[in-house]
PDB file of C-alpha atoms in Angstrom:
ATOM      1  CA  UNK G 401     -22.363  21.934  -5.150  1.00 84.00           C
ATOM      2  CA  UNK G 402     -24.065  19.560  -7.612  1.00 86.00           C
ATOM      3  CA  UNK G 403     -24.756  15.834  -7.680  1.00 82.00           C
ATOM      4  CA  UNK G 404     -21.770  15.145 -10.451  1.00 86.00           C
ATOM      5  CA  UNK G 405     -18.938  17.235  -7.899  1.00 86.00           C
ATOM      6  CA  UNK G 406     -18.890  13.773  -5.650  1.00 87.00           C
ATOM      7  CA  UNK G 407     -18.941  12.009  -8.680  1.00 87.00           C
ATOM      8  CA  UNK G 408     -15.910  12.937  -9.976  1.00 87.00           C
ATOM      9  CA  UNK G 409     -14.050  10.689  -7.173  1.00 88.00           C
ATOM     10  CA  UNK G 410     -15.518   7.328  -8.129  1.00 86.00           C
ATOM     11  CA  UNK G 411     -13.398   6.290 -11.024  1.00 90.00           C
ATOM     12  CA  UNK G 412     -10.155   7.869  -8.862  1.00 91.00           C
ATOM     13  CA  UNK G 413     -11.432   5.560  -5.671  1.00 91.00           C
ATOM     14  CA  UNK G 414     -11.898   2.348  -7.836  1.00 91.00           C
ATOM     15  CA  UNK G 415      -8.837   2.764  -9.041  1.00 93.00           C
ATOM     16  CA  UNK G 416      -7.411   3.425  -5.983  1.00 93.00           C
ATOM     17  CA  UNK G 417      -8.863   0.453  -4.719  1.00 93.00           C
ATOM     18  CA  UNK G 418      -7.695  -1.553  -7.658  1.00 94.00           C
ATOM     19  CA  UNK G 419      -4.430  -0.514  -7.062  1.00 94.00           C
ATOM     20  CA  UNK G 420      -4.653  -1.453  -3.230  1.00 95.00           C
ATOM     21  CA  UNK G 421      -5.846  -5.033  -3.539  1.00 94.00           C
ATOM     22  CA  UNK G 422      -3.127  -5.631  -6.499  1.00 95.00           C
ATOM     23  CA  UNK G 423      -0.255  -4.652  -3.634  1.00 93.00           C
ATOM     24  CA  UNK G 424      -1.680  -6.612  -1.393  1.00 94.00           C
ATOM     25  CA  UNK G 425      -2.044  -9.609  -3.507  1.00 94.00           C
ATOM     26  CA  UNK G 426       1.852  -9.304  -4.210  1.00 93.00           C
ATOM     27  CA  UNK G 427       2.320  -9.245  -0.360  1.00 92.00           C
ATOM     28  CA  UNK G 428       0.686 -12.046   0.277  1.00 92.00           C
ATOM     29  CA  UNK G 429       2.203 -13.904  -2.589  1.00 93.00           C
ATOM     30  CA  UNK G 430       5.607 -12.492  -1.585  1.00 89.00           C
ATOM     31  CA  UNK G 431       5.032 -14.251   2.046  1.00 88.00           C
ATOM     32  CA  UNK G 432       3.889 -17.900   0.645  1.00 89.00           C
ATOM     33  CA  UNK G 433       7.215 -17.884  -1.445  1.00 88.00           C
ATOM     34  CA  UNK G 434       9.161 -16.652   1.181  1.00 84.00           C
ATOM     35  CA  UNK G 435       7.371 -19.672   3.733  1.00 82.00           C
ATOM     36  CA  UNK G 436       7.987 -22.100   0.766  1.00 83.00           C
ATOM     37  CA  UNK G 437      11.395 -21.239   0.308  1.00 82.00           C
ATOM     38  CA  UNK G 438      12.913 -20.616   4.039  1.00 75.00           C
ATOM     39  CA  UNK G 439      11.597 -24.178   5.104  1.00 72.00           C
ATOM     40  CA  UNK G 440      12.364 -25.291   9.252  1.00 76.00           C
ATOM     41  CA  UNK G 441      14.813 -22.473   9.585  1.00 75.00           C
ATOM     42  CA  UNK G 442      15.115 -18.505   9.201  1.00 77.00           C
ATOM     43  CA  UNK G 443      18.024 -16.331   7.728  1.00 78.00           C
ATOM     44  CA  UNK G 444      18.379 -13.318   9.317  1.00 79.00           C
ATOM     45  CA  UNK G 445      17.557 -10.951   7.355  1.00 77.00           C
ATOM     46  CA  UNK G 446      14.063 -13.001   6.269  1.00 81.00           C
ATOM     47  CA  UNK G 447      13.579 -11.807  10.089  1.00 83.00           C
ATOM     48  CA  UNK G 448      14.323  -8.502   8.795  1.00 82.00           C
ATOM     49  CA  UNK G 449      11.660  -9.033   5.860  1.00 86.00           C
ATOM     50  CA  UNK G 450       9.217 -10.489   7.931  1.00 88.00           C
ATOM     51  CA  UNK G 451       8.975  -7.485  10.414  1.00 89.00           C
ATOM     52  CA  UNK G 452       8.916  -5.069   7.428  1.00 89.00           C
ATOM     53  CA  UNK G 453       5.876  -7.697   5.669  1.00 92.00           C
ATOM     54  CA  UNK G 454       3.668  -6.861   8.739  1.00 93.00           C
ATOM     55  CA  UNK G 455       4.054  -2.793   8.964  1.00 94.00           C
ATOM     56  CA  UNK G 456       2.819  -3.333   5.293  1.00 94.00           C
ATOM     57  CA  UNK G 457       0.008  -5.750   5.553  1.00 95.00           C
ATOM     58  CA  UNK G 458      -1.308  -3.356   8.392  1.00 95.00           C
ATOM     59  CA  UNK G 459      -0.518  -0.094   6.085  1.00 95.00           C
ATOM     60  CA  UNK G 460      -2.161  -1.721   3.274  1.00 96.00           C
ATOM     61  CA  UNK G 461      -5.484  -2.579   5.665  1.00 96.00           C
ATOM     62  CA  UNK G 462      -5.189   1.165   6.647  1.00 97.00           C
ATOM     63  CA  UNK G 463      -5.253   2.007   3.656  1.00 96.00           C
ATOM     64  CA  UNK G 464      -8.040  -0.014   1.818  1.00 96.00           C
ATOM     65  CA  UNK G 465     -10.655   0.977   5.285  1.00 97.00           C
ATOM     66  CA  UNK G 466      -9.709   4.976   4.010  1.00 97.00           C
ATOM     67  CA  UNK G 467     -10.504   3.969   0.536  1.00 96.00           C
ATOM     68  CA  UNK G 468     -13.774   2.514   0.602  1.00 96.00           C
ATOM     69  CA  UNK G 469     -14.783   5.160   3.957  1.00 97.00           C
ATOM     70  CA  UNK G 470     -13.924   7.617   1.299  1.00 96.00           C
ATOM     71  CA  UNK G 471     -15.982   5.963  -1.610  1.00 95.00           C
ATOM     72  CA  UNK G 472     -19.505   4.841   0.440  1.00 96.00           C
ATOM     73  CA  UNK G 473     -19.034   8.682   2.189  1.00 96.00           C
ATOM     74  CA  UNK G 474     -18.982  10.024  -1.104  1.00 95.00           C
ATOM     75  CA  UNK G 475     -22.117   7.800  -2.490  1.00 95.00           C
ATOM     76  CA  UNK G 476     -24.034   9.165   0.979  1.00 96.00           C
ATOM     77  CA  UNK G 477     -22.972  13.010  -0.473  1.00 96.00           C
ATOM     78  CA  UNK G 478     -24.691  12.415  -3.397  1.00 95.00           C
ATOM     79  CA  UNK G 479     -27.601  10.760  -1.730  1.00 95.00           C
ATOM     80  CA  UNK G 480     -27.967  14.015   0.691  1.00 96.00           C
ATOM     81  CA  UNK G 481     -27.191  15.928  -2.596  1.00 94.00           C
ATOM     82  CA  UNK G 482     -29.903  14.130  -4.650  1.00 94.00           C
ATOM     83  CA  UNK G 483     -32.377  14.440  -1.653  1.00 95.00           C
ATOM     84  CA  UNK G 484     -31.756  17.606  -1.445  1.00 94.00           C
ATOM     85  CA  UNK G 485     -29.707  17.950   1.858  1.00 96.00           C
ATOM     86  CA  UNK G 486     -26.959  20.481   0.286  1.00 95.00           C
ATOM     87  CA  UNK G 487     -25.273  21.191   3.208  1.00 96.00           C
ATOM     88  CA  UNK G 488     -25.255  17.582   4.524  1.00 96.00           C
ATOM     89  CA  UNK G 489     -23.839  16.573   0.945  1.00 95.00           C
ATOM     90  CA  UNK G 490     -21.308  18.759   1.320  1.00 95.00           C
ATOM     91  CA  UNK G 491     -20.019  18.208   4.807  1.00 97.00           C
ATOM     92  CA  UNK G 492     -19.907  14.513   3.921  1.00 97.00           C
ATOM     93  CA  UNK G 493     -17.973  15.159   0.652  1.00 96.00           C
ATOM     94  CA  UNK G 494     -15.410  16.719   2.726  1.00 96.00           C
ATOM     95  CA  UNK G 495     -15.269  14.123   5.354  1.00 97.00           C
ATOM     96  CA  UNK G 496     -14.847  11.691   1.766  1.00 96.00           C
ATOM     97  CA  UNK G 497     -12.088  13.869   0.659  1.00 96.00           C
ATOM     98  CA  UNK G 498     -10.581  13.418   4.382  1.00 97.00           C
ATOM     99  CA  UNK G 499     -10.437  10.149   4.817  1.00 97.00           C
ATOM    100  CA  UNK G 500      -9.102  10.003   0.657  1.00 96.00           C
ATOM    101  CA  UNK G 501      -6.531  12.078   1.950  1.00 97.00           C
ATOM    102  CA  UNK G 502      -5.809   9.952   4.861  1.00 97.00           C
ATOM    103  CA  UNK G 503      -5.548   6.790   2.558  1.00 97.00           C
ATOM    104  CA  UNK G 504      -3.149   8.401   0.318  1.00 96.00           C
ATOM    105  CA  UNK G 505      -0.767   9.512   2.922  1.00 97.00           C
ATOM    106  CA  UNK G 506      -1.050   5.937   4.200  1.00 97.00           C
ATOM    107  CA  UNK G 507       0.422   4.935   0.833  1.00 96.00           C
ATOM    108  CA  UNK G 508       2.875   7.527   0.756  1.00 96.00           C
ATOM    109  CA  UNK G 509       4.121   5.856   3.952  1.00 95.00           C
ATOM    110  CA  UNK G 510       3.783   2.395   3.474  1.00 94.00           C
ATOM    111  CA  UNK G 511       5.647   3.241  -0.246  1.00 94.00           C
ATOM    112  CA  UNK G 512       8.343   4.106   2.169  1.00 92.00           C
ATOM    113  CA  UNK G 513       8.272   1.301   3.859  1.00 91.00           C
ATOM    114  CA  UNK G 514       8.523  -1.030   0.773  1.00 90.00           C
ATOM    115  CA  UNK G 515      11.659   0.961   0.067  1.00 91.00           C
ATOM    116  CA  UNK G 516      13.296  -0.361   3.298  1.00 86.00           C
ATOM    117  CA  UNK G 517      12.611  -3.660   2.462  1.00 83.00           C
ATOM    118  CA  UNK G 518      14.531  -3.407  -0.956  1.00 87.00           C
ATOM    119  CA  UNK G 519      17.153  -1.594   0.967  1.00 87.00           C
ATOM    120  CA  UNK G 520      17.172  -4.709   3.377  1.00 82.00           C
ATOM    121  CA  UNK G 521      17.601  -7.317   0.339  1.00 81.00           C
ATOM    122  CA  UNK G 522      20.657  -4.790  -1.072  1.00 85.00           C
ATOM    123  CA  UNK G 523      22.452  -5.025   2.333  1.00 84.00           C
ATOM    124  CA  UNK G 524      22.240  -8.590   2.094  1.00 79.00           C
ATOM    125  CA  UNK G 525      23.451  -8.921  -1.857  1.00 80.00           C
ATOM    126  CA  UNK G 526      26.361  -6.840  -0.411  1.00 80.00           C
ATOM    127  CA  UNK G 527      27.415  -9.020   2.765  1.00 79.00           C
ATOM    128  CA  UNK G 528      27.529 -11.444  -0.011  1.00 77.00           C
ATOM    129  CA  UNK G 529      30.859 -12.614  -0.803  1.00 78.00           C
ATOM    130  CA  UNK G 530      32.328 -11.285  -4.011  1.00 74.00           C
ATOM    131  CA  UNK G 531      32.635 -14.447  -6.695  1.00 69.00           C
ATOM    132  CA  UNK G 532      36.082 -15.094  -7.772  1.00 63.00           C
ATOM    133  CA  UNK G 533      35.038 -14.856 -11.386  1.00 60.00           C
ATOM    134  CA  UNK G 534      34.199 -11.120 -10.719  1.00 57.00           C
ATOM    135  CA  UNK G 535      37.491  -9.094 -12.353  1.00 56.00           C
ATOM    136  CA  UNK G 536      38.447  -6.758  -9.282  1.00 55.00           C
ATOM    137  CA  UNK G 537      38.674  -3.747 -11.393  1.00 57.00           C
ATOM    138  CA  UNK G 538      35.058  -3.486 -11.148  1.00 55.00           C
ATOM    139  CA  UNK G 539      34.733  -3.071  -6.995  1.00 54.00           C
ATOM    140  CA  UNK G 540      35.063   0.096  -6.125  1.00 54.00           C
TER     141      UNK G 540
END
């Protein structure tokens, strides 16, 4: 394996990364609107919303430690690499590509997640009830 193999995965783990920190700063905008707007009391299903927040805050941590494991493993790879310690390089370029792995399935699941909560804020449209401007014909 050469120096360049491991360094193939920076630009992917930046953007990664990138990508990461941007859902994350959505979250945590999503929560100071949600405080903002709720005031002294609670709806229900901002209960609902809340629990959901907090599986994703903690998937999203999960999910950044993976990342940048992933990204200073794969800088010590091409240390070992450059130093010459080939089979050190590689084993740690495969532990990189682990824990790369891990953080992806991570976002697999907490894309999941963020799926429930949209499926939370449909349930809640629905118990809504129906305007009387609304022509019938179009309830099904």
């Amino acid at each position: 394996m050469t120096l360049t193999t491991p360094g193939l995965l920076f630009p992917a783990i930046s953007l990664l990364l990138l990508a990461y920190t941007n859902r994350f700063l959505v979250l945590a905008q999503l929560i100071r609107e949600l405080n903002a707007r709720e005031g002294e009391s609670i709806r229900p299903v901002v209960v609902a919303q809340i629990t959901n927040l907090r599986k994703r805050i903690n998937l999203i941590r999960t999910m950044q430690v993976y990342g940048v494991a992933s990204f200073l493993l794969c800088t010590f790879s091409m240390f070992a690499l450059f130093i010459e310690f080939n089979t050190t390089g590689i084993i740690l370029f495969g532990i990189s590509l682990a824990c790369l792995s891990l953080s992806l399935l991570t976002s697999l699941f907490e894309i999941h997640i963020s799926c429930d909560a949209i499926e939370i804020e449909l349930q809640s449209i629905e118990n809504k009830p129906l305007s009387s401007r609304i022509n019938r014909n179009f309830v099904k």
